[in-house]
GROMACS .gro file of C-alpha atoms in nm:
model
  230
    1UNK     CA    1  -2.678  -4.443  -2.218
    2UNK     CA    2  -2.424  -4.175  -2.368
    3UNK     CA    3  -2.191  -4.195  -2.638
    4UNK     CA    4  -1.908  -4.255  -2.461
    5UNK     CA    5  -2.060  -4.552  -2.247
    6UNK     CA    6  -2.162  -4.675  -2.535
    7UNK     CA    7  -1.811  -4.666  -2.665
    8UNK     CA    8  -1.646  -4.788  -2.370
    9UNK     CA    9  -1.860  -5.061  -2.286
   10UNK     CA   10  -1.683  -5.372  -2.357
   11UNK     CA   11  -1.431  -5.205  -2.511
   12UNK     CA   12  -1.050  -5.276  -2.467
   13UNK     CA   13  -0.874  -5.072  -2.198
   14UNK     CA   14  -0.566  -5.031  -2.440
   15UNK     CA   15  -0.749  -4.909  -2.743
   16UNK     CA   16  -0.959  -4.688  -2.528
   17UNK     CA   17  -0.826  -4.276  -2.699
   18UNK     CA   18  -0.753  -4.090  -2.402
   19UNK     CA   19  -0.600  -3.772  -2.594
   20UNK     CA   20  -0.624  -3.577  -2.242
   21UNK     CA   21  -0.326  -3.780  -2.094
   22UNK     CA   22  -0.131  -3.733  -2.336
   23UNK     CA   23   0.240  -3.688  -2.283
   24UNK     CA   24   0.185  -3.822  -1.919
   25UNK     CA   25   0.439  -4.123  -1.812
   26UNK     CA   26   0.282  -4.479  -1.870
   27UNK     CA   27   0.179  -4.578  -1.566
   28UNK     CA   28  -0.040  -4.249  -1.474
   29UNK     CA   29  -0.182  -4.336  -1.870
   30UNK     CA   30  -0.262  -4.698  -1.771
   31UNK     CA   31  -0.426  -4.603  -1.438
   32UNK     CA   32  -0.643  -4.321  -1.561
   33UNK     CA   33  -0.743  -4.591  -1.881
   34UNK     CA   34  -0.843  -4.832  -1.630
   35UNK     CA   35  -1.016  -4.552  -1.411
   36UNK     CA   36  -1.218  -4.398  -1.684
   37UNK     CA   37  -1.348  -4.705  -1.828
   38UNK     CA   38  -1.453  -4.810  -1.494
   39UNK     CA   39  -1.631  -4.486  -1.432
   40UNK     CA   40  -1.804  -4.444  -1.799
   41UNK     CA   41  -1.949  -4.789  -1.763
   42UNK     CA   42  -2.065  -4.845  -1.446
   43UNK     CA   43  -2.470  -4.791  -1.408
   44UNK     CA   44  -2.522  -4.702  -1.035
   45UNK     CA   45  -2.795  -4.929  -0.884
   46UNK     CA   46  -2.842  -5.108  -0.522
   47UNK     CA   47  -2.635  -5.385  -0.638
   48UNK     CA   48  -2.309  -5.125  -0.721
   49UNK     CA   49  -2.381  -4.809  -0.509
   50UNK     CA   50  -2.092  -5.000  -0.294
   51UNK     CA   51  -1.820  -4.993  -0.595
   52UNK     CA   52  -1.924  -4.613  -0.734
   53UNK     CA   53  -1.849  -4.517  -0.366
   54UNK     CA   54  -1.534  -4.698  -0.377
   55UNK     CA   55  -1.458  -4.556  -0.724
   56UNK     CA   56  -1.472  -4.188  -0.571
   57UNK     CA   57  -1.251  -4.241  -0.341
   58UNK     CA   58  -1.009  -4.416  -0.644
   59UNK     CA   59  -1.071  -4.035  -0.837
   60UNK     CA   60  -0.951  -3.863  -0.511
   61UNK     CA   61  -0.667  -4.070  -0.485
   62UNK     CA   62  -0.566  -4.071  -0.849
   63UNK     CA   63  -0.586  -3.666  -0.814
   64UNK     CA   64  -0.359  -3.617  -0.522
   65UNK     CA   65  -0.122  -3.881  -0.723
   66UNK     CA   66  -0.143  -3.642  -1.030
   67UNK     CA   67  -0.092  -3.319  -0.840
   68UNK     CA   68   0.206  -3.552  -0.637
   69UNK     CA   69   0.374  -3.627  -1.017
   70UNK     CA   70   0.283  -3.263  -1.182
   71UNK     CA   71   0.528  -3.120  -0.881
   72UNK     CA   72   0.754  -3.355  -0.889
   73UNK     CA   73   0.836  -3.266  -1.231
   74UNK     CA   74   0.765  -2.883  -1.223
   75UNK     CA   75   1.017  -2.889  -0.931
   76UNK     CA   76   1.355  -2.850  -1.124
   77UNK     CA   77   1.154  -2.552  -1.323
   78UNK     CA   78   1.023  -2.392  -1.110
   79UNK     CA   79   1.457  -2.394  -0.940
   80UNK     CA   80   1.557  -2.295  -1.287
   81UNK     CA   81   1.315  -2.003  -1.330
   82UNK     CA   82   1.411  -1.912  -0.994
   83UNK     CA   83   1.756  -1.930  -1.066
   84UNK     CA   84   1.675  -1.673  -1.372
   85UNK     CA   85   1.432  -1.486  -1.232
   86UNK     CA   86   1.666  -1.382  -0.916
   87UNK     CA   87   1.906  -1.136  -1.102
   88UNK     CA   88   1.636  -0.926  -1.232
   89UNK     CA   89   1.433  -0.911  -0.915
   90UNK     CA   90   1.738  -0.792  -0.721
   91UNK     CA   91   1.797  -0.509  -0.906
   92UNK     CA   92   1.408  -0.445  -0.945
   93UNK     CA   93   1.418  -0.448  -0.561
   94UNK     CA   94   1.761  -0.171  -0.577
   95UNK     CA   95   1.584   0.005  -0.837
   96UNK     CA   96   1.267   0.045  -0.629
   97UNK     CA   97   1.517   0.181  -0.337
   98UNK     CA   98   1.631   0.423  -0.556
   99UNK     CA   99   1.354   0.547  -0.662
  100UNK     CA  100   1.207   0.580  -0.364
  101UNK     CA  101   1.541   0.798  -0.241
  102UNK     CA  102   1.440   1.016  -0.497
  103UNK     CA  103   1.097   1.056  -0.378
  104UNK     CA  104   1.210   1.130  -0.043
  105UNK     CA  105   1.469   1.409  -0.168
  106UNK     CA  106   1.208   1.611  -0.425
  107UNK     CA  107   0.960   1.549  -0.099
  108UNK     CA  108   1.213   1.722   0.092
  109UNK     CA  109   1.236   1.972  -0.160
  110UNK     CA  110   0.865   2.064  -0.250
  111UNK     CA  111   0.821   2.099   0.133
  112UNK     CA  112   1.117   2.307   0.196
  113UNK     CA  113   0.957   2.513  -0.087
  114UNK     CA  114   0.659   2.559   0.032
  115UNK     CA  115   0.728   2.608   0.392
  116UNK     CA  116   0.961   2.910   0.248
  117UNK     CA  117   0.704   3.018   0.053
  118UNK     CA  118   0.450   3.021   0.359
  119UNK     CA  119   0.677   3.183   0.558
  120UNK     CA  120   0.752   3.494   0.288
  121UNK     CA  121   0.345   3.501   0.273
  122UNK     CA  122   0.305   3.510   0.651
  123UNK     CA  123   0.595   3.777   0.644
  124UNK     CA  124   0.399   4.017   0.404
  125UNK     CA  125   0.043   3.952   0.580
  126UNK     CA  126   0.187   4.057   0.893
  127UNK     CA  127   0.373   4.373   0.764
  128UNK     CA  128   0.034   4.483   0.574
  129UNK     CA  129  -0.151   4.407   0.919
  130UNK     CA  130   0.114   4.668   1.104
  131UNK     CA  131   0.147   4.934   0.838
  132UNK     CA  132  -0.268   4.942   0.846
  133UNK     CA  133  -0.252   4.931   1.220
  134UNK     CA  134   0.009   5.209   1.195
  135UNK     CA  135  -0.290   5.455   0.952
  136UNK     CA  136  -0.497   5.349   1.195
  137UNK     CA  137  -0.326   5.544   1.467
  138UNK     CA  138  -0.200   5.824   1.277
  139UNK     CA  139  -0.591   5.848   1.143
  140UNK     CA  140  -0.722   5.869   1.500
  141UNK     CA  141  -0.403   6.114   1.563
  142UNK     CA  142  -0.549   6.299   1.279
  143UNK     CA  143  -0.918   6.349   1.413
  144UNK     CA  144  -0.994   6.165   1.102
  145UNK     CA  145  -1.199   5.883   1.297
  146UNK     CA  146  -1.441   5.731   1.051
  147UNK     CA  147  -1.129   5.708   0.844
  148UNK     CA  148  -0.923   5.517   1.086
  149UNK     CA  149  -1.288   5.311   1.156
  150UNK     CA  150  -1.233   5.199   0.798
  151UNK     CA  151  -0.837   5.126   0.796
  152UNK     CA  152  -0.919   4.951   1.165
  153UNK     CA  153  -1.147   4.718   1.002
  154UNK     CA  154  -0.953   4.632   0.737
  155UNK     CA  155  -0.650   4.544   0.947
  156UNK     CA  156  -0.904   4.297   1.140
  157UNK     CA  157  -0.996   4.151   0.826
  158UNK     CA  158  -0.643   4.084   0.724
  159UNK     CA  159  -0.534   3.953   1.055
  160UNK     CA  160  -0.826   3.725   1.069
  161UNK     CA  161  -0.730   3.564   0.684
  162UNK     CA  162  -0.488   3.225   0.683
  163UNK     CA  163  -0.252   3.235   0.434
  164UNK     CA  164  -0.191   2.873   0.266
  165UNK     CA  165   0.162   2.866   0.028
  166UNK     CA  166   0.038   2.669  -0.282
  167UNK     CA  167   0.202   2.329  -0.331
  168UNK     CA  168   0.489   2.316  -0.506
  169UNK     CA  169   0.497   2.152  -0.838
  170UNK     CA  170   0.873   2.087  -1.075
  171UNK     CA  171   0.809   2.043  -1.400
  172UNK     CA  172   1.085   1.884  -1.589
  173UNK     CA  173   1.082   1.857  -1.975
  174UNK     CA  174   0.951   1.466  -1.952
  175UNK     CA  175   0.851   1.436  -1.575
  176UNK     CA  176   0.669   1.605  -1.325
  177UNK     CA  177   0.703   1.612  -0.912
  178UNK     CA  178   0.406   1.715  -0.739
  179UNK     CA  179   0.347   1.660  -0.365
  180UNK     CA  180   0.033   1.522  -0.291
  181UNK     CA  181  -0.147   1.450   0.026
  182UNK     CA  182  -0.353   1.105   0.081
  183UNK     CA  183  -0.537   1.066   0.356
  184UNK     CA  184  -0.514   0.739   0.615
  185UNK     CA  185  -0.656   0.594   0.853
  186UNK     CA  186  -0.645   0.333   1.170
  187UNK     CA  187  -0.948   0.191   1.351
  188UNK     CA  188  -0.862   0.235   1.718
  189UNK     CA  189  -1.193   0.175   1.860
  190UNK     CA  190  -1.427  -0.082   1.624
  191UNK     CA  191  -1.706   0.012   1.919
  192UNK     CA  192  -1.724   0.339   1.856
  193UNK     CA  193  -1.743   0.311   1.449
  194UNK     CA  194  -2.056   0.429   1.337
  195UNK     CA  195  -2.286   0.181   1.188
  196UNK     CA  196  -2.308   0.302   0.814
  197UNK     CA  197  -1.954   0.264   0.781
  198UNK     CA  198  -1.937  -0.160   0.893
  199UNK     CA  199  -2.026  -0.398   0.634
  200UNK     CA  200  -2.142  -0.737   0.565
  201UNK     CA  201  -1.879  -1.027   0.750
  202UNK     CA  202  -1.892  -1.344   0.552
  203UNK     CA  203  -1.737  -1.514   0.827
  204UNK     CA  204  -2.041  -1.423   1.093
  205UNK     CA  205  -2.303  -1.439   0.822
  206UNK     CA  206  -2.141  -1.804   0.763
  207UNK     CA  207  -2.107  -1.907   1.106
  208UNK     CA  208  -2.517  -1.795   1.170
  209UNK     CA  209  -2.608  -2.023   0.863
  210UNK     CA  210  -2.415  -2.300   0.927
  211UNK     CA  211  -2.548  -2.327   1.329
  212UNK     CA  212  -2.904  -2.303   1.206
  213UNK     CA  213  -3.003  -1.982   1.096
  214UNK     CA  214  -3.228  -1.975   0.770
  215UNK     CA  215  -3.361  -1.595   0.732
  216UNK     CA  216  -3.078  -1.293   0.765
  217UNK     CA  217  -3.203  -0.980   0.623
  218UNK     CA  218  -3.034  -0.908   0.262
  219UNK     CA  219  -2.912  -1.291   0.226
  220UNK     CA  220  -3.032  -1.557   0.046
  221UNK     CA  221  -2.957  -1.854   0.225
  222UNK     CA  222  -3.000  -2.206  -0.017
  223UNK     CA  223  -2.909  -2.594   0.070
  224UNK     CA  224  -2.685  -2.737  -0.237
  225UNK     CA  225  -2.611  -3.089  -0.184
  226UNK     CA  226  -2.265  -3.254  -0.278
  227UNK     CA  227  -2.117  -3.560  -0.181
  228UNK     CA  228  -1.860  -3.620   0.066
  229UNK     CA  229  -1.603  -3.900   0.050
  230UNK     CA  230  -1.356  -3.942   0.289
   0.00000   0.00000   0.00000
């Protein structure tokens, strides 16, 4: 027998401290007294298995009465926070539009940028690939032919290079805009997903244990017991 049996045993329901309830209304104070004495004291045995059952199902009850009250109450502040709270979330919510405006615009920027400065590099690889295609023809013209070899083979090596503008970075005195790229993805055929890149489903591994299955590679499958009261 533990302290508090001890202490509740016999004991009278109204002197019974029950600090956790405080600032409840009466009633729910009364019922949870009445509740927890009956709980503490009773010694399960084949003569009261019957009223522990039927005390469960009391505890259930009680809860959902609790959680009924607790929202009952909260409901006028949970309006008024609400009612506060509105105000500063609309203008979070025109705030975040305007920021992403601004995004958009310095997007539209940096790539404007950088498809300028592509185009200037493009521009200058292709005049550098004529003016060596022009030596090479005036070489050949020349008689000069392991000289035009040379120029020839340097004007395939720049014609084979890709130029790539480097992105485009503005950097203000307390801010900085830099374009970055993230890549995405969508799964448009799950079939054809490689295997390495699937991983464990809690759902399936659930549904396998629960219709029988006892041994899954990697798992650890236990029984817990609990009681059910309905």
């Amino acid at each position: 027998m533990d302290a508090m049996t001890m202490i509740l045993r016999g004991a009278d329901p109204d002197a019974i401290p029950i600090p956790e309830a405080a600032g409840l209304p009466e009633t729910i104070i009364t019922d949870y007294r009445q509740l927890k004495l009956a709980v503490v004291d009773i010694e399960v045995t084949d003569a009261t298995v019957f009223e522990a059952t039927e005390y469960t199902k009391r505890l259930n009850v009680f809860r959902k009465a609790l959680d009924t009250e607790k929202k009952r109450v909260l409901e006028p502040l949970k309006a008024a926070v609400f009612a506060a709270e509105s105000p500063f979330k609309r203008l979070a919510g025109e705030l975040e539009k305007l920021d992403n405006m601004l995004r958009g615009k310095l997007l539209a920027y940096n790539q404007a940028k950088r498809a300028a400065e592509q185009a200037r590099l493009e521009a200058e690889q292709e005049a550098q690939r004529k003016a060596l295609a022009e030596a090479t023809n005036q070489a050949i013209l020349d008689g000069n032919l392991e000289e035009a070899r040379k120029i020839a083979e340097a004007e395939k090596y720049t014609s084979e290079q890709v130029v790539i503008a480097p992105r485009v970075s503005v950097h203000a005195p307390q801010a900085t805009a830099s374009t970055v790229t993230r890549w995405k993805y969508e799964i448009t055929n799950p079939a054809a997903v490689p295997r390495e890149f699937c991983e464990p489903s809690a759902f399936l591994i659930n549904k396998a244990v629960q219709n029988g299955v006892r041994m899954i590679p990697g798992v650890r499958i236990w029984p817990e017991e609990s009681i059910s009261i309905r």
